[in-house]
Coordinates of C-alpha atoms and ligand atoms in Angstrom, one line a residue:
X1 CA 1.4 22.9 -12.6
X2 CA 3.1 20.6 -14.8
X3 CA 3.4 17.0 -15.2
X4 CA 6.2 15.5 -12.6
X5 CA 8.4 13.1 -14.5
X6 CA 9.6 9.7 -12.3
X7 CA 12.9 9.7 -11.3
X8 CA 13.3 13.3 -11.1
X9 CA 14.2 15.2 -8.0
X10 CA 11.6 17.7 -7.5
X11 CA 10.8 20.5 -5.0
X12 CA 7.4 21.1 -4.7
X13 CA 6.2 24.9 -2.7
X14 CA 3.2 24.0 -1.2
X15 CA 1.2 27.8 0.6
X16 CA -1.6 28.3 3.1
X17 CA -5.0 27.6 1.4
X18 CA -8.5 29.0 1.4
X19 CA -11.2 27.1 1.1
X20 CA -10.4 23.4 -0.2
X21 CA -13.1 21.6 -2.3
X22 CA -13.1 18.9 -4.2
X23 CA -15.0 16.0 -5.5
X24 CA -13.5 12.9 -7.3
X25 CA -12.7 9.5 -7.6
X26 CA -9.2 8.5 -7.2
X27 CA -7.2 5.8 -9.1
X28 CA -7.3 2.0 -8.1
X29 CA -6.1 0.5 -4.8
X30 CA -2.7 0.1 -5.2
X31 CA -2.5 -3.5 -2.9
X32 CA -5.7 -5.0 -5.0
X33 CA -4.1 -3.6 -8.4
X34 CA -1.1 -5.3 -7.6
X35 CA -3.2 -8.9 -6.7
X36 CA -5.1 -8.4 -10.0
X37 CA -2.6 -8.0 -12.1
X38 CA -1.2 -11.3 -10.6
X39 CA -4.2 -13.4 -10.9
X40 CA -5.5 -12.4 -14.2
X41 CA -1.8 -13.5 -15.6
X42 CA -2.1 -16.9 -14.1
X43 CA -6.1 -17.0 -14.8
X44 CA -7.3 -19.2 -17.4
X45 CA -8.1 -16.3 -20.0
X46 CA -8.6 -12.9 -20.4
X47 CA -9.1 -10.3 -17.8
X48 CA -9.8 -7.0 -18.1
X49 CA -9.0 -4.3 -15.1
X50 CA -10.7 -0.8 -14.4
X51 CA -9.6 2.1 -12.8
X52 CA -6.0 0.0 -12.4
X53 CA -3.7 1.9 -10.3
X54 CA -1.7 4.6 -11.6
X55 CA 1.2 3.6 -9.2
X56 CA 4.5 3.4 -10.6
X57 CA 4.5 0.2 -7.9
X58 CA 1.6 -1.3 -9.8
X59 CA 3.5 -0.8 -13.6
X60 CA 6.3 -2.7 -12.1
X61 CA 3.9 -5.6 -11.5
X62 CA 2.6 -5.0 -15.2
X63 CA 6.3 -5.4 -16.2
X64 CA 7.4 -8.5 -14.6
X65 CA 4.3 -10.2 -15.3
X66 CA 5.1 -9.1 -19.1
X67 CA 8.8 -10.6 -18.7
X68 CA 7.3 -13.6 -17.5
X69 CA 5.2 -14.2 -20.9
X70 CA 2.2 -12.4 -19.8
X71 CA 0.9 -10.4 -22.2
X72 CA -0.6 -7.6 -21.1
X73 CA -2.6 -4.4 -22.8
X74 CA -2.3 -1.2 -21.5
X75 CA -4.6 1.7 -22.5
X76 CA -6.2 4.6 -20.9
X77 CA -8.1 3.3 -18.0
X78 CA -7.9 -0.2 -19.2
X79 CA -5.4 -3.0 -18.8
X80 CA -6.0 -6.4 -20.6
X81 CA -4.0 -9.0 -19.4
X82 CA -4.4 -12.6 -21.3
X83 CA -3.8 -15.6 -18.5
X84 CA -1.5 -18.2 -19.7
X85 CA -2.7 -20.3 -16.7
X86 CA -1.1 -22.0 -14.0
X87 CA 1.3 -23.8 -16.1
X88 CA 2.4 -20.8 -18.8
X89 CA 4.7 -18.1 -17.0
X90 CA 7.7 -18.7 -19.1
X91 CA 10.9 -18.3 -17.5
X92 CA 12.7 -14.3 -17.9
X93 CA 15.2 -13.4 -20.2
X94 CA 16.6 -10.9 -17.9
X95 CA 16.3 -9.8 -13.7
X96 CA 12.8 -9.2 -13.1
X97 CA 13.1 -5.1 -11.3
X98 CA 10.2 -4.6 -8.7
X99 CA 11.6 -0.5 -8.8
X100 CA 10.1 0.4 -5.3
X101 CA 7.4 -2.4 -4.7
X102 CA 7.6 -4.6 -1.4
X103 CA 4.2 -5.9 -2.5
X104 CA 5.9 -6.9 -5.8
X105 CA 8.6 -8.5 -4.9
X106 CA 7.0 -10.7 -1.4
X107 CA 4.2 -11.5 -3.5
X108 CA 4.9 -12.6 -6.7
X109 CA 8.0 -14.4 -5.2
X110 CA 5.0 -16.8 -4.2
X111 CA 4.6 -17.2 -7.7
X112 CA 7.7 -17.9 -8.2
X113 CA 8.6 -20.5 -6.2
X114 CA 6.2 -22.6 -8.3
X115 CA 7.5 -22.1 -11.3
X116 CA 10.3 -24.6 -12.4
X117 CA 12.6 -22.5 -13.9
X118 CA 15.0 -20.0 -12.2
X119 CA 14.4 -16.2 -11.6
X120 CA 16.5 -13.5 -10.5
X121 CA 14.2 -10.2 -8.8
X122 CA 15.2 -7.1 -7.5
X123 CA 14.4 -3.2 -7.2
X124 CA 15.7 -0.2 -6.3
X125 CA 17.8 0.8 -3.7
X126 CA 15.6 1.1 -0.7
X127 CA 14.2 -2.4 -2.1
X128 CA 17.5 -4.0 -1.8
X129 CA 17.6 -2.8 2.1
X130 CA 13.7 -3.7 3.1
X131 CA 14.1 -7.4 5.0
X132 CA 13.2 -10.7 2.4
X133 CA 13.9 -13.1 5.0
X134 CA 9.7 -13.1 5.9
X135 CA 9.2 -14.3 2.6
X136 CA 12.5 -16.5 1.8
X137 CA 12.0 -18.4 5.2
X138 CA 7.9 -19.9 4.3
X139 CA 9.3 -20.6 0.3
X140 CA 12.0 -23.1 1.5
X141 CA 9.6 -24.5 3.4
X142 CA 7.3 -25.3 0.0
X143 CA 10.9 -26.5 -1.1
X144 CA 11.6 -23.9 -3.3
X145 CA 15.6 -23.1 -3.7
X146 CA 16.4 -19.2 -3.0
X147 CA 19.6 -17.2 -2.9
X148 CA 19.2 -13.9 -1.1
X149 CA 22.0 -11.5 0.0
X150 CA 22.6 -12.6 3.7
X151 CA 19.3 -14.8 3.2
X152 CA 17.6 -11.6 3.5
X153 CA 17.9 -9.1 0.7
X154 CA 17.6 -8.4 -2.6
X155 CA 18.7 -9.5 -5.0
X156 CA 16.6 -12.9 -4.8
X157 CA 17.5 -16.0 -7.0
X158 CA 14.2 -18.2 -6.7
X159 CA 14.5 -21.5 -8.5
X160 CA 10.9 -23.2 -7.6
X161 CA 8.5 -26.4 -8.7
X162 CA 7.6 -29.3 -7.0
X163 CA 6.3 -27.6 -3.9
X164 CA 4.8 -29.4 -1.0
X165 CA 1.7 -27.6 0.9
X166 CA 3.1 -26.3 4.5
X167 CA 1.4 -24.7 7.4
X168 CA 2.9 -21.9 8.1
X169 CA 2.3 -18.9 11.1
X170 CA 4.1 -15.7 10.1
X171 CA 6.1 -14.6 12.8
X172 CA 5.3 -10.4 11.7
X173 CA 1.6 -9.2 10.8
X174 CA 2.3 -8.8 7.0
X175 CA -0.6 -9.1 4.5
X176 CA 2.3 -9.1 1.8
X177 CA 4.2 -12.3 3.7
X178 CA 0.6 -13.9 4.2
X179 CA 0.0 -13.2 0.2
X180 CA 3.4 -14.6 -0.7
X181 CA 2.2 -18.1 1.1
X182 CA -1.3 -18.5 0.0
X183 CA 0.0 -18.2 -4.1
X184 CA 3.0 -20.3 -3.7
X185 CA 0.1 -22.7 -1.9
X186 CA -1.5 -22.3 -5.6
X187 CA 1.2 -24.0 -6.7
X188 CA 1.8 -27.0 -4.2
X189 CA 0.6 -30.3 -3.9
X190 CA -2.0 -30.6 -1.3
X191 CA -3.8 -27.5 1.0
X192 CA -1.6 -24.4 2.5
X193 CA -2.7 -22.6 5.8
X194 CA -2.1 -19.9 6.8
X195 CA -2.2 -18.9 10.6
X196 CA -2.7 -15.6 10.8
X197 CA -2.4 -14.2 14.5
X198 CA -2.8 -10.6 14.2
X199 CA -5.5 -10.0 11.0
X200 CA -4.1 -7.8 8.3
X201 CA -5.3 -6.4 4.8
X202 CA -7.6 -9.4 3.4
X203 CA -7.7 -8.6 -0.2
X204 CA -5.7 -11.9 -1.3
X205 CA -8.1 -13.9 0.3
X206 CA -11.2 -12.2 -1.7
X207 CA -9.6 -12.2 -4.9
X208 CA -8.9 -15.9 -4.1
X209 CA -12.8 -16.3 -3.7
X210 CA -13.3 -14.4 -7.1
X211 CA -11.4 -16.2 -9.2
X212 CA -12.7 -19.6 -7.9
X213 CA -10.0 -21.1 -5.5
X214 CA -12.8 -21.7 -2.7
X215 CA -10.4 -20.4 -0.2
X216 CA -11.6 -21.8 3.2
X217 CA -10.9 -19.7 6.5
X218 CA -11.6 -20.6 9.9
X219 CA -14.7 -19.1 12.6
X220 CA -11.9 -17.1 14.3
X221 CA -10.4 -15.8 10.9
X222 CA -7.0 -17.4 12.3
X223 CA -6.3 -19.8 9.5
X224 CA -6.7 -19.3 6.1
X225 CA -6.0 -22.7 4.1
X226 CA -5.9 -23.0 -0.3
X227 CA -5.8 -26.5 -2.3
X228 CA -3.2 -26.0 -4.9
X229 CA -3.0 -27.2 -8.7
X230 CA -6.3 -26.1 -9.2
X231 CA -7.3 -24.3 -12.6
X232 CA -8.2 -20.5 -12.0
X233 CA -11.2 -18.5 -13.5
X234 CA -9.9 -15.1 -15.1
X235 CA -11.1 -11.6 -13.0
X236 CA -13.1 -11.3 -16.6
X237 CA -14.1 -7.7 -16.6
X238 CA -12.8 -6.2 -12.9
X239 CA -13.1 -2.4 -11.4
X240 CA -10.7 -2.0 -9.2
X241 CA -12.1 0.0 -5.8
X242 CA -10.5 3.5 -5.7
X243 CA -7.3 3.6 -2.9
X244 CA -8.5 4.2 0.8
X245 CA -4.7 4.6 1.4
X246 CA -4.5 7.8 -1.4
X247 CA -7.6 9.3 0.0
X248 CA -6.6 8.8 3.2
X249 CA -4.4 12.1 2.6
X250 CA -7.1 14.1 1.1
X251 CA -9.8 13.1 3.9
X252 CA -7.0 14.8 6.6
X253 CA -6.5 17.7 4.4
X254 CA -10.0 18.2 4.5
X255 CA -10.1 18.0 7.9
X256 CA -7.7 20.2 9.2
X257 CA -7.8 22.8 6.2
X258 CA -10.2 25.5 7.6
X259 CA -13.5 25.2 5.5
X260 CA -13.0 22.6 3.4
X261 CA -15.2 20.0 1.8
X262 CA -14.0 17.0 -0.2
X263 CA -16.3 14.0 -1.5
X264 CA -14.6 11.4 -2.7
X265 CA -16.0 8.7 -4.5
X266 CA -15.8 5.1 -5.0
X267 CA -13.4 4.1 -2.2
X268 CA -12.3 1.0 -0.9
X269 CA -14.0 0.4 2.9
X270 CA -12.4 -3.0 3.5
X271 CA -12.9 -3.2 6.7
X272 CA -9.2 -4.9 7.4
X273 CA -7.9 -1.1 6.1
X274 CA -10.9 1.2 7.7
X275 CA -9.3 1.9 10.9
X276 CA -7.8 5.2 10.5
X277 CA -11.4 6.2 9.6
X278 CA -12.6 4.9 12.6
X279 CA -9.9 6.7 14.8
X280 CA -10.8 10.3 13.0
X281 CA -14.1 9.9 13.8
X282 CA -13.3 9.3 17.6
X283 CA -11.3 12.2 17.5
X284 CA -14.6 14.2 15.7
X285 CA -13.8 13.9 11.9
X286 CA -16.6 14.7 10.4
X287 CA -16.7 11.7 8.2
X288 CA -19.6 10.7 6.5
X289 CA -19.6 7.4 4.4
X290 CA -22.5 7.1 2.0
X291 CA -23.7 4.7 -0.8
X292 CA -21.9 1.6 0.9
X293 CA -22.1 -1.3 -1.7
X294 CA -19.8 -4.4 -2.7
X295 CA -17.6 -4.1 -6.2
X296 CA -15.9 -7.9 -6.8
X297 CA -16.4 -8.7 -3.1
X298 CA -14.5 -5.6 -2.2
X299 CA -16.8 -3.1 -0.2
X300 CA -16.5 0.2 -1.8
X301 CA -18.1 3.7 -0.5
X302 CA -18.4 7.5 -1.4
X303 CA -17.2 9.8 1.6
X304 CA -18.1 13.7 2.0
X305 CA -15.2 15.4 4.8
X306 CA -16.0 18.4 6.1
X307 CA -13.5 20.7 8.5
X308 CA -13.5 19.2 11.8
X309 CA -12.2 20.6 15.5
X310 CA -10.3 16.9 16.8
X311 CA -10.2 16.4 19.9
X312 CA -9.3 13.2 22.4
X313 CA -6.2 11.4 22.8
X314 CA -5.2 8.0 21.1
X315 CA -3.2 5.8 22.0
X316 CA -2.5 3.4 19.3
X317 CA -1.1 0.0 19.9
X318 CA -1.2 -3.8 19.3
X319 CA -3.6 -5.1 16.5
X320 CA -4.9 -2.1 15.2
X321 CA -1.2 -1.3 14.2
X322 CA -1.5 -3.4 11.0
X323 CA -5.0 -2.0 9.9
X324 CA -3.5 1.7 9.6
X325 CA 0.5 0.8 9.3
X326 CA 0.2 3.1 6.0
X327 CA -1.5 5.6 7.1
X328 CA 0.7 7.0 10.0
X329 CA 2.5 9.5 8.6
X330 CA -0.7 11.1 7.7
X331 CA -2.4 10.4 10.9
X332 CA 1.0 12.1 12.5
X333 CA 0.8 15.3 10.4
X334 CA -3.9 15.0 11.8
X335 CA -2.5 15.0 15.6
X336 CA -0.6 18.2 15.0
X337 CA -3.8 19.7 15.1
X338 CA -5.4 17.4 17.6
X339 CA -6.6 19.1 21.0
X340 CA -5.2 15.8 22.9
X341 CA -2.4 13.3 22.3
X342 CA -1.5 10.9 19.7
X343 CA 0.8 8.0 20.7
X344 CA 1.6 5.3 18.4
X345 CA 3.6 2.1 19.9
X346 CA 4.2 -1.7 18.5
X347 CA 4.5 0.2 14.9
X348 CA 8.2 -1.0 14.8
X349 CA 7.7 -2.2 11.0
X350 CA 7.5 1.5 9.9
X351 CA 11.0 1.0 10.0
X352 CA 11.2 -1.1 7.5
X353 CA 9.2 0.8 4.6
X354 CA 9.8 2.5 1.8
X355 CA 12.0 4.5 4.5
X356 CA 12.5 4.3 8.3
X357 CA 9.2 6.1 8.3
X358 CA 9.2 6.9 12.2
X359 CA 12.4 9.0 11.7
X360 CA 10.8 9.8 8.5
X361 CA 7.9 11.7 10.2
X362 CA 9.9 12.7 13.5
X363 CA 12.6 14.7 11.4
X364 CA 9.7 16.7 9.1
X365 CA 7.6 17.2 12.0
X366 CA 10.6 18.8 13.7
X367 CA 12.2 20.6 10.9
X368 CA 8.0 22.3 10.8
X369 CA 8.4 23.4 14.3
X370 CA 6.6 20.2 16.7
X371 CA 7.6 18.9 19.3
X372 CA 7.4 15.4 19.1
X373 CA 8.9 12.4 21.1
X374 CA 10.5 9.3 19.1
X375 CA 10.2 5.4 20.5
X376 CA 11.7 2.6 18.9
X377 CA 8.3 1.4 17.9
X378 CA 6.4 4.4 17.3
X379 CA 6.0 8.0 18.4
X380 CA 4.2 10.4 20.7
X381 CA 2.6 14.4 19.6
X382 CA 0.3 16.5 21.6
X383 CA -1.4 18.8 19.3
X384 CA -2.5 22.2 18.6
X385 CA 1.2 23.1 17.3
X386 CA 1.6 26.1 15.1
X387 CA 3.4 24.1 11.4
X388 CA 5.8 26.1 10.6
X389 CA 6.6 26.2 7.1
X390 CA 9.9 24.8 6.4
X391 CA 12.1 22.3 3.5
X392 CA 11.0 18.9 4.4
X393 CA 12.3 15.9 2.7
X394 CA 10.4 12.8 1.2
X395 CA 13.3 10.1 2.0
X396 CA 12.3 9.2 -1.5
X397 CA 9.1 7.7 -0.1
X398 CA 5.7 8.1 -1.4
X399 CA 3.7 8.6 1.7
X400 CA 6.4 10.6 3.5
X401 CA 5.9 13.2 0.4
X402 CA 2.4 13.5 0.4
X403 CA 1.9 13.8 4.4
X404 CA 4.1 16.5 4.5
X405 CA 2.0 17.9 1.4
X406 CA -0.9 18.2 3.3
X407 CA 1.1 19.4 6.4
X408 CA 2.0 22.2 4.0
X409 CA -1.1 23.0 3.3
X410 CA -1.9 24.5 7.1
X411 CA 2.0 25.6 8.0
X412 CA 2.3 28.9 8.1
X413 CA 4.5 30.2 5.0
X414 CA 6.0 28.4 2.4
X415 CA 6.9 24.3 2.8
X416 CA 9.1 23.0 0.1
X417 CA 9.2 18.7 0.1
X418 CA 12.6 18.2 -1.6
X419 CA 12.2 14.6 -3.5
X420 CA 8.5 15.6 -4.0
X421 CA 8.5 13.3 -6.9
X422 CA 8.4 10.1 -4.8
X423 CA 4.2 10.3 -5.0
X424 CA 4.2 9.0 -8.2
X425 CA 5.1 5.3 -6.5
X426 CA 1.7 5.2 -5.5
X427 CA -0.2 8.0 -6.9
X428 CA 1.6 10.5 -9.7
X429 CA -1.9 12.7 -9.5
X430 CA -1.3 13.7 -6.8
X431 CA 0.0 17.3 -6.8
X432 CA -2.1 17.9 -9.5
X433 CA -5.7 16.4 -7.7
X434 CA -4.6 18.8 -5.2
X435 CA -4.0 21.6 -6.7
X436 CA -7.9 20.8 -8.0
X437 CA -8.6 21.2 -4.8
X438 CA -7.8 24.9 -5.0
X439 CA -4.5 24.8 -3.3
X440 CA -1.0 26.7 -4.2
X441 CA 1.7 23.8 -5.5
X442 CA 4.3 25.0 -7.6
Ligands
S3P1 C1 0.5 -4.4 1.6 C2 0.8 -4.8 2.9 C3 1.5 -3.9 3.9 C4 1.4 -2.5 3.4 C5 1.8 -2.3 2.0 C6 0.9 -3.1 1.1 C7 -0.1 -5.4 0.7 O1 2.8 -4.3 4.0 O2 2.3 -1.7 4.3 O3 1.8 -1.0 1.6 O4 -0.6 -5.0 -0.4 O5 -0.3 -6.5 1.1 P1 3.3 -5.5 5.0 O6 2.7 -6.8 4.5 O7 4.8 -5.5 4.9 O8 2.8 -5.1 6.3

């Protein structure tokens, strides 16, 4: 198939497969692209990132890092980015535009709010609905000035510099909020902490370590403290670990496809993101995770997925929530086939994604012919359900798109995902690495 264009509406056919097989590496993880790109621009030197994601997110990071003085390289499977330091973002001569990234905006608002000049950041439209208040709230703290649409959406007027450390205990589970404090904390006088009651995705903290900002966290993990005004090392030559997230849709195709077999290599296994692995296997996903080693203090693996029968219930809730928050949808479209019952609660921030992604997965679940139930804060399938093929819609979100792919992919007849084009915010090869798989997409 041919190349899908962003911004595009596209409807994607997706048939019944044979036999799936693949084996690849997929493009960079999308949250530790994102933090690279950040701390190699306010690094002291160059950096140069691998396997960088392909995620329209991640270019939107590029782009606002380039507004902001950095100057950055970009060529095939290689982005050079030359660190001004902490002192040498210059201020924008226009509105920084996130497009679709959450991670952009919370985090390098952090940024931000030590800088002593004025910025104006936005994004798209889902952008300027997703709640800002969880970052606005910890930046006046520091004593940075910000202007938000009700105090709490986009666009964001940040006008930052002379920050004082705070301490500060996010009142949501959000690796993106807890990101946003530790790098304004860079820029403060004195030490930041963070108290982090429920543990989420820890890949600002190791990136702190690799870059030489001794971050220092407590025996319980709760508080994680940084000493601003300190100089940074550059990344220097980084590989980014391939996106546990992206193949977390290929590992359920292969799965639920009847004789399939995917390897997959070089994959991030942070263990803060591993839990939907974990899950599949309790459910019997034959998932085997070979070649375990560390890539910039990031673990990284190779998995081989073979077809597996699932079978158990789960019943998802409290601070596991946060270790698989993007992988629901997915996990959702699994339990179809799951002899047993999936129910999801306390997930009541998947309303505030890229869409409201429980209705999100309710309404293509139903639309394919499952009967599924719908709670404020999550949802509950028993599985076995015939999919029925059937037009499905992305809600202009990345992972609703490529769940429903996959759902395709076992539904009986033909499943069209209008908006099909919304992959490409976190992984445009998409269609096409499936279609390598030996699947129909048209
Ligand atoms: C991310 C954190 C999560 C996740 C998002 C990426 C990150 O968001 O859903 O896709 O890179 O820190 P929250 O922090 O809002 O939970």
């Amino acid at each position: 198939m041919s190349e899908i264009k962003n911004h595009e509406t596209t409807t994607i056919k997706i048939t019944t497969v044979g036999k799936l097989r693949g084996d690849f590496q997929l493009p960079g993880d999308k949250s530790i692209s994102h933090r690279s790109a950040m701390f190699a621009a306010i690094g002291d030197g160059q950096s140069r990132l691998r396997n960088y994601s392909s995620a329209r997110d991640c270019q939107s990071t590029l782009d606002c890092l380039e507004a902001l003085g950095v100057q950055v390289k970009r060529e095939p499977d290689l982005i050079t980015v030359e660190g001004v330091g902490i002192d040498g973002l210059r201020q924008a001569s226009q509105v920084l535009d996130v497009g679709n990234s959450g991670s952009t905006i919370r985090m390098l608002s952090g940024i931000l709010a030590g800088q002593n000049f004025t910025t104006e950041i936005t994004g798209d439209e889902s952008i300027q609905r997703r709640p800002m208040k969880r970052v606005i709230d910890p930046l006046r703290l520091f004593g940075a000035t910000i202007e938000a649409r009700d105090s709490n959406f986009a666009p964001i007027k940040i006008t930052g510099g002379n920050l004082k450390a705070i301490e500060y205990t996010p009142p949501i589970a959000s690796a993106q909020v807890k990101s946003c404090v530790l790098l304004a904390g860079l820029f403060a006088e004195g030490k930041t902490t963070v108290v982090e009651k429920t543990p989420t995705r820890n890949h600002t903290e190791v990136m702190l370590r690799e870059v030489g900002a001794s971050p220092e966290t407590s025996a319980d993990g709760e508080r994680i403290s940084v000493t601003g005004r300190q100089r940074l090392k550059p990344l220097g030559d980084y590989t980014v670990a391939g996106d546990l997230s992206s193949a977390a849709f290929f590992i359920v195709a292969a799965l639920i496809a009847p004789d399939a077999e995917i390897l997959l290599r070089h994959i991030g296994v942070n263990p803060s993101r591993t839990a939907l692995i974990d899950v599949l296997k309790q459910i019997g996903g034959q998932i085997e995770v070979e070649n375990q080693r560390l890539a910039h203090g990031e673990p990284v693996a190779d998995f081989l997925i073979r077809s597996s029968k699932l079978s158990g219930d789960l019943e998802l809730s409290g601070a596991v929530i946060a270790n698989l928050i993007d992988e629901i949808p997915i996990l959702a479209v699994a339990a179809t086939q799951l002899e047993g019952t999936l129910t999801i609660r306390d997930a009541r921030e998947l309303r505030v994604k890229e869409s409201d992604r429980i209705r999100s997965i309710v309404d293509n679940l139903r639309r394919m012919g499952i009967e599924v139930e719908e709670f404020d804060d999550g949802l509950r399938l028993t599985g076995k359900q015939t999919l029925k093929g059937a037009r499905v819609e992305s809600y202009s979100d990345h992972r609703i798109a490529m769940a429903f792919a996959v759902a395709g992919l076992i539904a009986t007849g033909e499943t069209e995902i209008a908006g099909a084009e919304a992959a490409s915010v976190s992984l445009p090869e998409f269609y096409n690495l499936l279609a390598r798989c030996g699947t129909s997409v048209q």
